[in-house]
Amino acid sequence: MKIIWVGLFVLASVWAVAQEPLPSWNEGQNKTKIINYVKKVTETESVDFIPQEDRIAVFDNDGTLWSEQPVYFQFFFAMDRIKTLAPEHPEWKTEEPFKSLLEGNIKSVLASGKEGVLKLIMATHTGMSDEEFDAIIIDWIKTAKHPSKKVLYSELVFQPMLELLDYLRTNGFQTFIVSGGGIDFMRPWASEVYGIPSNQIIGSEIEVKYENKKIVRVPKVRFIDDKEGKPVGIHYHIGKRPVMAFGNSDGDFAMMEYTEANTKYKTLQLYVHHTDEKREWAYDRKSHVGKLDKGLDYGNEHNWTIVDMKKDWKVIYPFEMKE
Amino acid sequence: MKIIWVGLFVLASVWAVAQEPLPSWNEGQNKTKIINYVKKVTETESVDFIPQEDRIAVFDNDGTLWSEQPVYFQFFFAMDRIKTLAPEHPEWKTEEPFKSLLEGNIKSVLASGKEGVLKLIMATHTGMSDEEFDAIIIDWIKTAKHPSKKVLYSELVFQPMLELLDYLRTNGFQTFIVSGGGIDFMRPWASEVYGIPSNQIIGSEIEVKYENKKIVRVPKVRFIDDKEGKPVGIHYHIGKRPVMAFGNSDGDFAMMEYTEANTKYKTLQLYVHHTDEKREWAYDRKSHVGKLDKGLDYGNEHNWTIVDMKKDWKVIYPFEMKE
């Protein structure tokens, strides 16, 4: 049998060379840091070896795995949905923030604050069964286009991060999404787009109840998976401290700090810094979406990996590779 | 290469024969029903084929994977813990239900009702970090013994169900626990005992908060994963309707009904009926723990698999195999 195993081993090696990891990442300090970390914690003889069941990697979604400008894409979904539902709701012609939204006055919608946004979320995300909501989301993600990029929202995922997800899974990591966005907004499409099963997608939650053999969505917020909520979401859904954490904003800071404080294993924290105003967007300390201020200072001081999108990434989106 | 593949195939076949499924199950209708179902939904050419990512099997824990008499084992943990902590709490000598518990008057403790039990749970399950709580549970599960069976609680798991869990995983199913018991009470030991990773263990939840880089347990109930709560827990943690559901009481009924109402795939529901007063316990319609009444009638009428422990299982516990 020895010849067979040698043969398979040679085949595997050829495959590994053909599939050099992270092809869309430019050579440099950040790519090296990621690859060195993965080697260190996966080589059996390494002092930093992590058993496979504890290789937990958590990823924020908005701004980390896909874009989030000029507003979170889930907000675009809510706006599109309000327009679709408007004929059934004549009262929205006079009721804020629906009135402003239907008149195309987005600034005024955003100015309505938390309360206004919550009204939009409840009107568009609740009152139906979970299976009906899934169908609405799938229809939207397959057809709706980003206002300035003019492509499907699912095309605005980051190619280098897709490669990173694959690379980690190939090395025995379990990849989880831990997002401030809605858990039920992501699940219908994110499994396919990111290769992450629904039970590894964590996010903010609407109340649901079991009724007539169905899960029905109730107009009440159950859980906000943001800031200090992220370690809490990780606790309930994963039940283990992660060893790798990926984010792009101060909203991810608690999750990354929680990961860094893992006393059992060597860890890695990575911030995606949006520095590319040409290919994507450039924003950080003063942005109303994905603000990165405290985290940038802390990360720089604590040897976190700060990805410079402009310098570190050969391409941003998958469609650039076909061009 | 053809010879190699044929060789591997022969090896695999020999292995399959050696590992005949469900060895601790007696031949009969119930064993046949399970094996036929698994064959039907996993054979690629079958009209009932279920893709691997949708092969979700959910298991209740208390009374389904391990025993639950004379009271839920988590209640024994709480009682043992109260005794351990008593020297630090002189006030318990006069405060109910602590007083009765410390005097060994369990009937009076149980008579204190929900409110009394909740006091015991809060005093024993909260106020520490999650990692401290894990250590307490691990210490208990490794040392505490069942009052009448005189073995570790983890030895009171059902051998036939361990085989079923393995059999399903071998056939590409993902196995989840969906228990009324505490999610954080189960996770520290259940992964090892049942081969189920922590993120696939769902249960009732205590509130937690993120503080000083730690998850801290707060004395408040967050979620009860029982009855209609089970489909809700499945929704948040799995995000898909299961295709197989395993329970033993009316508390599992909603989860099993929710599974049965899966319109996409063929499903299987199984009740473990406690009929063996000699090797385990015999109870159903009138039991204060694990009451099975409505579910037994419904299951019998709807072709659910009703396991008769006495007739269907060659052994109950793993230790019987060594005897």
XYZ file of C-alpha atoms in Angstrom:
646
model
C 0.000 0.000 0.000
C 2.980 2.304 0.494
C 3.175 3.241 -3.176
C -0.445 4.281 -3.203
C -0.021 6.619 -0.243
C 3.116 8.180 -1.710
C 1.203 8.681 -4.939
C -1.688 10.356 -3.183
C 0.732 12.496 -1.218
C 2.430 13.708 -4.429
C -0.963 14.497 -5.925
C -1.921 16.444 -2.802
C 1.313 18.418 -2.917
C 0.815 19.352 -6.564
C -2.696 20.497 -5.691
C -1.386 22.589 -2.782
C 1.120 24.394 -5.005
C -1.534 25.024 -7.650
C -3.765 26.503 -4.943
C -1.342 28.959 -3.346
C -3.271 30.622 -0.506
C -4.726 34.125 -0.684
C -3.954 34.875 -4.367
C -5.732 38.259 -4.268
C -3.588 39.470 -1.374
C -0.406 41.387 -2.235
C 2.784 40.030 -0.725
C 3.675 41.945 2.418
C 3.560 42.059 6.182
C -0.183 41.413 6.551
C -0.427 38.401 4.252
C 2.681 36.963 5.914
C 1.202 37.489 9.385
C -1.966 35.568 8.502
C -0.149 32.660 6.855
C 2.450 32.413 9.622
C -0.289 32.384 12.261
C -2.204 29.602 10.516
C 0.972 27.526 10.100
C 1.953 28.007 13.738
C -1.375 26.897 15.178
C -2.048 23.988 12.796
C 1.313 22.200 12.675
C 1.044 19.252 15.064
C 4.571 19.694 16.421
C 4.100 23.417 17.060
C 4.023 24.713 20.651
C 1.140 26.932 19.527
C -0.910 24.040 18.103
C -4.689 24.418 18.447
C -6.881 21.284 18.233
C -9.338 21.439 15.380
C -12.456 21.750 17.572
C -11.101 24.990 19.060
C -10.157 26.657 15.758
C -13.001 29.144 15.902
C -12.783 32.171 13.568
C -15.413 34.937 13.812
C -16.132 37.453 11.061
C -18.152 40.627 11.137
C -20.188 40.977 7.912
C -20.914 44.634 6.982
C -17.643 46.286 5.943
C -15.640 43.118 6.661
C -17.025 40.575 4.190
C -18.973 42.966 1.943
C -19.314 46.728 1.497
C -21.545 48.887 3.693
C -21.699 52.267 1.963
C -23.412 54.686 1.655
C -25.622 52.846 4.215
C -25.858 49.207 5.424
C -27.291 47.100 2.621
C -30.018 45.822 4.938
C -31.257 49.414 5.051
C -31.505 49.396 1.241
C -33.553 46.210 1.554
C -35.919 47.923 4.006
C -36.292 50.924 1.681
C -36.951 48.757 -1.393
C -39.464 46.750 0.599
C -41.342 49.864 1.785
C -41.701 50.940 -1.848
C -43.041 47.492 -2.795
C -45.545 47.491 0.070
C -46.608 51.162 -0.282
C -49.746 50.509 -2.423
C -51.179 48.468 0.479
C -50.381 51.262 2.971
C -51.991 54.565 1.902
C -51.362 55.854 5.464
C -47.598 55.949 4.735
C -48.173 58.966 2.446
C -48.513 61.099 5.544
C -46.731 59.052 8.252
C -43.001 59.557 8.932
C -40.482 58.199 8.199
C -42.436 56.390 5.428
C -43.471 59.682 3.816
C -39.878 60.940 3.437
C -38.694 57.561 2.212
C -41.374 57.350 -0.465
C -40.500 60.883 -1.558
C -36.855 59.835 -1.911
C -35.685 62.056 0.936
C -33.200 59.622 2.520
C -31.469 62.262 4.639
C -34.724 62.983 6.368
C -35.313 59.243 6.905
C -31.910 58.877 8.535
C -32.567 62.006 10.595
C -35.608 60.245 12.082
C -33.061 58.407 14.228
C -33.337 55.057 15.954
C -37.083 55.298 16.374
C -37.684 56.000 12.704
C -35.350 53.238 11.538
C -37.001 50.818 13.976
C -40.400 51.626 12.421
C -39.012 50.764 8.988
C -37.480 47.534 10.267
C -40.693 46.420 11.952
C -42.835 47.256 8.893
C -40.549 45.253 6.595
C -39.068 42.460 8.751
C -42.005 41.230 10.856
C -45.582 39.969 10.626
C -44.826 36.973 8.390
C -43.543 33.417 8.907
C -39.807 32.817 8.753
C -40.191 30.862 5.524
C -42.118 33.743 3.903
C -39.402 36.161 5.038
C -36.691 33.902 3.554
C -38.467 34.007 0.190
C -38.695 37.833 0.297
C -34.960 38.111 1.051
C -33.968 35.646 -1.670
C -36.056 37.528 -4.221
C -34.411 40.824 -3.203
C -30.801 39.562 -3.149
C -31.258 38.024 -6.606
C -32.642 41.177 -8.215
C -31.924 44.431 -6.320
C -28.913 46.493 -7.358
C -26.668 48.865 -5.468
C -27.544 52.483 -6.406
C -24.039 53.621 -7.423
C -22.161 50.358 -8.109
C -25.041 49.092 -10.301
C -24.447 45.448 -9.466
C -26.224 42.945 -7.211
C -25.418 43.439 -3.530
C -24.052 39.887 -3.367
C -21.456 40.927 -5.959
C -20.082 43.479 -3.490
C -18.399 40.858 -1.315
C -14.635 41.086 -0.892
C -12.709 38.565 -3.001
C -9.675 38.568 -0.634
C -11.966 37.741 2.299
C -13.659 34.904 0.384
C -10.168 33.479 -0.167
C -9.377 33.937 3.521
C -12.571 32.072 4.547
C -11.623 29.193 2.232
C -8.030 29.169 3.396
C -9.044 28.946 7.046
C -11.587 26.184 6.419
C -8.977 24.218 4.450
C -6.843 24.460 7.578
C -9.541 23.066 9.845
C -11.001 26.328 11.153
C -14.722 26.753 11.641
C -15.837 30.099 10.236
C -18.687 32.031 11.872
C -20.358 35.317 10.981
C -21.009 37.566 13.998
C -22.794 40.598 12.584
C -24.808 43.549 13.839
C -27.064 42.880 10.850
C -30.154 40.691 11.081
C -29.528 36.966 11.529
C -32.558 36.210 9.338
C -31.586 38.825 6.763
C -28.223 37.093 6.224
C -29.010 33.389 6.442
C -31.017 32.974 3.213
C -28.073 34.058 1.008
C -24.897 34.102 3.131
C -24.557 30.305 3.295
C -24.160 30.122 -0.460
C -22.118 33.287 -0.911
C -19.634 32.678 1.947
C -19.861 28.891 2.318
C -21.028 29.237 5.931
C -23.939 27.066 7.145
C -26.952 28.837 8.679
C -26.164 27.630 12.212
C -22.792 29.417 12.014
C -24.378 32.757 11.132
C -25.042 34.957 14.179
C -26.683 38.393 14.114
C -29.285 40.696 15.618
C -32.625 39.057 16.318
C -36.308 39.874 16.012
C -38.653 38.081 18.440
C -40.332 35.005 17.008
C -43.050 32.679 18.306
C -44.181 29.174 17.386
C -47.751 29.155 16.100
C -49.684 26.751 13.821
C -46.549 24.676 13.120
C -44.709 27.801 11.958
C -42.189 30.325 13.235
C -43.845 33.746 13.079
C -41.889 37.032 13.231
C -43.079 39.394 15.978
C -42.498 43.200 15.844
C -40.071 43.393 18.749
C -36.282 43.451 18.927
C -34.904 40.449 20.844
C -31.146 40.928 20.678
C -28.670 43.426 19.231
C -25.509 41.639 18.155
C -23.262 44.694 18.171
C -20.480 46.084 20.406
C -20.660 44.286 23.810
C -23.469 42.203 22.304
C -21.015 40.378 20.036
C -19.221 38.408 22.781
C -22.685 37.659 24.204
C -23.868 36.322 20.829
C -20.679 34.254 20.592
C -21.325 32.843 24.057
C -24.862 31.680 23.238
C -24.232 30.434 19.699
C -20.688 29.081 19.842
C -19.986 28.582 23.538
C -16.230 29.012 23.126
C -13.805 31.903 22.967
C -12.638 32.361 19.348
C -8.962 32.366 18.345
C -9.318 34.595 15.275
C -11.513 37.693 14.932
C -12.092 39.842 11.844
C -13.831 43.204 11.854
C -13.739 46.709 10.431
C -15.281 49.023 13.013
C -15.518 49.983 16.674
C -18.674 47.841 16.746
C -16.364 44.822 16.403
C -13.952 45.940 19.103
C -15.492 43.986 22.015
C -15.497 40.757 19.966
C -11.859 41.251 19.015
C -10.817 42.158 22.560
C -12.708 39.079 23.847
C -10.768 36.960 21.348
C -7.453 38.579 22.251
C -8.111 37.743 25.926
C -8.166 33.996 25.119
C -5.636 32.682 27.644
C -5.560 29.159 26.230
C -4.380 29.811 22.684
C -2.407 32.177 20.500
C -4.857 34.517 18.720
C -5.031 36.847 15.733
C -7.126 40.002 15.328
C -7.597 41.685 11.964
C -9.217 44.986 11.025
C -10.156 45.732 7.419
C -9.318 49.434 7.040
C -11.318 51.076 4.248
C -8.664 53.139 2.455
C -9.626 52.770 -1.185
C -11.882 55.595 -2.301
C -11.482 54.617 -5.933
C -12.274 50.901 -5.965
C -14.455 50.883 -2.827
C -14.833 53.669 -0.224
C -12.417 55.410 2.150
C -13.651 56.083 5.682
C -12.787 55.493 9.319
C -12.806 57.793 12.347
C -15.647 60.088 11.330
C -17.916 57.786 9.331
C -21.581 57.432 10.365
C -21.404 53.833 9.053
C -18.609 51.516 10.196
C -16.829 54.084 12.376
C -13.290 52.913 13.177
C -11.615 55.162 15.738
C -10.871 53.636 19.158
C -10.227 50.254 17.516
C -7.686 51.694 15.071
C -5.598 53.175 17.889
C -5.846 50.087 20.061
C -5.132 47.740 17.143
C -2.055 49.694 16.096
C -0.727 49.637 19.646
C -1.410 45.904 20.143
C 0.057 44.416 16.991
C -3.329 43.650 15.438
C -3.305 43.116 11.681
C -4.604 46.296 10.042
C -5.398 45.584 6.405
C -4.935 48.545 4.075
C -7.441 47.685 1.334
C -5.692 49.912 -1.205
C -2.229 48.418 -0.672
C -3.000 44.879 0.491
C -5.698 43.791 -1.933
C -5.104 43.162 -5.656
C -8.829 43.200 -6.304
C -11.756 44.157 -4.083
C -14.721 42.404 -5.720
C -14.940 39.026 -7.501
C -16.201 40.672 -10.723
C -12.908 42.561 -11.125
C -11.210 39.232 -11.817
C -13.252 38.649 -14.953
C -12.528 42.115 -16.344
C -5.736 3.863 -10.530
C -8.783 1.627 -10.916
C -7.276 -1.186 -8.858
C -6.612 1.178 -5.984
C -10.215 2.358 -5.906
C -11.585 -1.158 -6.060
C -9.247 -2.061 -3.213
C -10.400 0.857 -1.108
C -13.993 0.006 -1.888
C -13.518 -3.574 -0.705
C -11.874 -2.326 2.472
C -14.767 0.070 3.051
C -17.290 -2.716 2.565
C -15.551 -4.989 5.040
C -15.538 -2.123 7.526
C -19.250 -1.506 6.953
C -20.115 -5.143 7.681
C -17.957 -5.127 10.810
C -19.772 -2.002 11.976
C -23.374 -3.101 11.546
C -25.518 -0.148 12.649
C -27.319 0.049 15.988
C -25.935 -3.153 17.583
C -27.706 -2.492 20.918
C -31.107 -2.286 19.235
C -33.141 -5.483 18.996
C -34.301 -6.430 15.512
C -37.866 -5.312 14.941
C -40.163 -2.682 13.509
C -38.518 0.320 15.172
C -34.922 -0.479 14.242
C -36.086 -1.223 10.689
C -37.984 2.063 10.467
C -34.899 4.065 11.435
C -32.542 2.258 9.053
C -35.016 2.360 6.166
C -35.548 6.079 6.673
C -31.817 6.804 6.674
C -31.300 4.702 3.521
C -34.182 6.394 1.721
C -33.007 9.941 2.361
C -29.278 9.378 1.786
C -29.217 7.288 -1.401
C -28.459 9.686 -4.244
C -30.924 8.064 -6.629
C -33.755 8.063 -4.079
C -36.808 10.277 -4.683
C -36.598 11.117 -0.969
C -32.929 12.168 -1.107
C -31.980 14.994 1.285
C -28.812 16.991 0.543
C -26.270 16.757 3.319
C -26.624 20.383 4.471
C -30.313 19.802 5.238
C -29.865 16.565 7.188
C -30.643 18.164 10.559
C -31.453 15.822 13.453
C -32.552 17.285 16.807
C -32.401 15.430 20.121
C -33.918 16.275 23.466
C -31.462 15.440 26.280
C -33.196 14.606 29.604
C -34.976 11.265 29.195
C -33.933 10.961 25.548
C -30.129 10.766 25.680
C -29.719 10.149 29.417
C -31.983 9.327 32.373
C -33.991 11.958 34.258
C -35.291 10.214 37.391
C -36.160 10.734 40.161
C -35.549 14.401 39.166
C -33.636 16.090 36.337
C -29.907 15.643 36.943
C -29.366 19.391 36.728
C -31.495 19.622 39.859
C -29.105 17.207 41.602
C -26.272 19.500 40.535
C -28.046 22.501 42.083
C -28.636 20.579 45.324
C -25.017 19.389 45.547
C -23.842 22.917 44.852
C -26.036 24.421 47.589
C -24.479 21.991 50.077
C -20.979 22.980 48.927
C -21.744 26.700 49.208
C -23.716 26.488 52.485
C -20.794 27.354 54.838
C -20.547 30.746 53.066
C -24.301 31.333 53.458
C -25.404 31.089 57.114
C -28.687 32.808 56.123
C -29.727 29.617 54.257
C -30.253 27.895 57.613
C -33.513 29.799 57.960
C -34.340 30.778 54.362
C -36.533 28.514 52.175
C -36.086 26.483 50.048
C -32.425 26.356 51.159
C -33.369 25.331 54.704
C -35.387 22.279 53.570
C -32.715 21.296 51.073
C -29.940 21.406 53.675
C -32.118 19.352 56.012
C -32.540 16.754 53.258
C -36.261 17.411 52.854
C -36.432 17.220 49.050
C -40.215 16.910 48.902
C -40.529 20.251 50.610
C -37.990 21.764 48.197
C -39.991 20.544 45.210
C -43.187 21.794 46.869
C -41.700 25.311 46.891
C -42.663 25.365 43.195
C -41.226 27.378 40.353
C -40.236 30.262 42.594
C -38.294 28.034 44.966
C -36.536 26.158 42.187
C -35.669 29.461 40.508
C -34.025 30.636 43.753
C -31.880 27.479 43.785
C -30.941 27.921 40.119
C -29.955 31.568 40.567
C -27.901 30.823 43.698
C -25.978 28.057 41.938
C -25.861 29.032 38.257
C -25.133 32.776 38.266
C -22.766 35.401 39.649
C -19.603 33.957 38.110
C -17.891 34.113 34.707
C -18.795 31.484 32.112
C -15.334 29.958 32.380
C -15.657 29.651 36.173
C -19.070 28.014 35.731
C -17.611 25.541 33.197
C -14.992 24.494 35.741
C -17.660 23.956 38.437
C -19.732 21.775 36.075
C -16.734 19.728 34.942
C -15.727 19.093 38.547
C -19.288 17.968 39.385
C -19.800 15.711 36.356
C -16.470 13.987 37.029
C -17.192 13.246 40.695
C -20.907 13.371 41.667
C -22.860 10.126 41.692
C -26.522 9.341 41.176
C -28.187 8.604 44.565
C -29.711 5.231 43.665
C -27.701 4.100 40.604
C -24.412 4.878 42.394
C -22.556 5.766 39.189
C -21.468 9.037 37.599
C -24.327 10.880 35.909
C -22.456 10.738 32.605
C -22.606 6.931 32.843
C -26.402 7.139 32.735
C -26.510 7.944 29.018
C -28.340 5.531 26.738
C -26.034 3.217 24.761
C -28.606 2.707 21.949
C -28.906 6.489 21.529
C -25.118 6.940 21.416
C -25.111 4.390 18.584
C -27.943 6.249 16.867
C -26.048 9.566 17.087
C -22.978 7.913 15.525
C -25.014 6.165 12.868
C -26.677 9.397 11.786
C -23.386 11.321 11.678
C -21.806 8.528 9.617
C -24.668 9.102 7.189
C -24.031 12.832 6.883
C -26.556 14.090 9.423
C -25.749 16.974 11.743
C -26.836 16.123 15.278
C -28.098 18.862 17.619
C -29.247 18.784 21.229
C -32.398 20.841 21.877
C -33.015 20.546 25.605
C -35.089 22.227 28.276
C -31.964 21.920 30.434
C -29.390 24.703 30.710
C -27.271 25.286 27.616
C -24.275 26.098 29.845
C -24.939 23.132 32.129
C -24.660 20.749 29.151
C -21.887 22.197 27.028
C -18.896 21.495 29.315
C -19.442 17.695 29.197
C -21.952 16.905 26.450
C -19.500 17.523 23.596
C -17.273 14.733 24.790
C -20.027 12.357 25.921
C -22.235 12.675 22.820
C -19.709 13.831 20.202
C -21.683 17.037 19.610
C -19.773 20.350 19.366
C -20.810 23.161 21.738
C -22.364 25.243 18.954
C -24.785 22.382 18.248
C -26.008 22.233 21.838
C -29.145 24.322 22.443
C -30.892 24.766 25.782
C -32.455 27.157 28.272
C -30.447 30.315 28.861
C -29.450 32.538 31.775
C -28.747 36.215 30.907
C -25.081 37.032 30.428
C -23.188 40.284 29.945
C -19.738 41.171 28.626
C -17.590 42.828 31.288
C -13.813 43.107 31.774
C -13.119 40.840 28.793
C -15.320 38.133 30.287
C -18.817 36.705 29.968
C -20.519 37.098 33.348
C -23.659 35.164 34.329
C -26.538 37.400 35.503
C -29.345 36.118 37.816
C -32.124 36.348 35.237
C -33.715 33.792 32.940
C -33.283 34.720 29.271
C -34.943 31.858 27.423
C -36.779 28.634 28.251
C -36.070 26.024 25.594
C -39.083 23.846 26.310
C -42.459 23.134 24.647
C -43.153 25.923 22.110
C -39.711 27.312 22.994
C -37.994 24.389 21.249
C -38.923 25.383 17.678
C -37.941 28.947 18.637
C -34.518 27.749 19.855
C -34.130 25.748 16.649
C -34.956 28.853 14.610
C -32.311 31.021 16.270
C -29.553 28.409 16.554
C -30.032 26.285 13.447
C -32.153 28.415 11.127
C -33.651 25.387 9.361
C -36.514 22.983 9.929
C -35.111 19.606 11.062
C -35.895 16.341 9.288
C -35.489 14.047 12.312
C -36.635 14.752 15.885
C -36.081 12.639 19.000
C -37.786 13.202 22.335
C -39.458 11.465 25.258
C -42.053 13.845 26.668
C -44.832 16.302 25.912
C -42.174 19.016 26.293
C -40.710 17.747 23.015
C -44.021 17.654 21.205
C -43.822 21.103 19.572
C -40.312 20.362 18.247
C -41.480 17.055 16.791
C -44.633 18.562 15.298
C -42.512 21.379 13.790
C -40.247 18.732 12.228
C -43.182 16.687 10.958
C -44.548 19.813 9.238
C -41.399 20.048 7.060
C -42.945 20.276 3.585
C -39.648 19.950 1.740
C -38.419 16.571 2.974
C -39.531 13.209 4.328
C -39.185 13.268 8.126
C -38.985 10.896 11.088
C -40.160 11.463 14.664
C -39.160 9.175 17.516
C -40.314 9.014 21.122
C -38.312 7.081 23.723
C -41.005 5.494 25.894
C -39.736 4.675 29.402
C -41.107 1.167 29.963
C -38.304 -0.549 31.836
C -38.761 -0.278 35.587
C -36.042 -2.812 36.191
C -33.114 -1.550 34.138
C -34.168 2.127 34.113
C -37.541 3.611 35.146
C -41.100 3.159 33.891
C -43.240 6.291 33.585
C -45.317 8.284 31.124
C -48.757 9.924 31.437
C -48.676 10.760 35.123
C -45.000 11.452 35.761
C -43.983 14.807 37.280
C -40.734 14.510 35.270
C -40.864 13.782 31.546
C -44.645 13.495 31.303
C -45.653 11.780 28.053
C -49.389 11.901 27.492
C -50.638 14.012 24.573
C -47.523 13.092 22.582
C -48.044 9.366 23.066
C -51.563 9.497 21.639
C -50.585 11.778 18.766
C -47.462 9.741 17.975
C -49.384 6.470 17.911
C -51.961 7.971 15.563
C -49.371 9.534 13.245
C -46.986 6.654 12.666
C -44.241 8.125 14.830
C -41.622 5.669 16.038
C -42.387 4.835 19.671
C -39.401 3.065 21.200
C -40.260 0.574 23.924
C -37.070 0.627 26.014
C -37.764 -2.765 27.534
C -38.335 -4.535 24.226
C -36.250 -2.506 21.786
C -33.005 -2.021 23.695
C -30.568 -4.845 24.463
C -28.786 -2.661 26.982
C -29.676 0.698 28.460
C -26.343 2.057 29.729
C -22.816 1.652 28.322
C -21.564 0.046 31.563
C -23.891 -2.927 31.026
C -21.762 -3.920 28.026
C -18.693 -4.481 30.191
C -20.571 -6.609 32.670
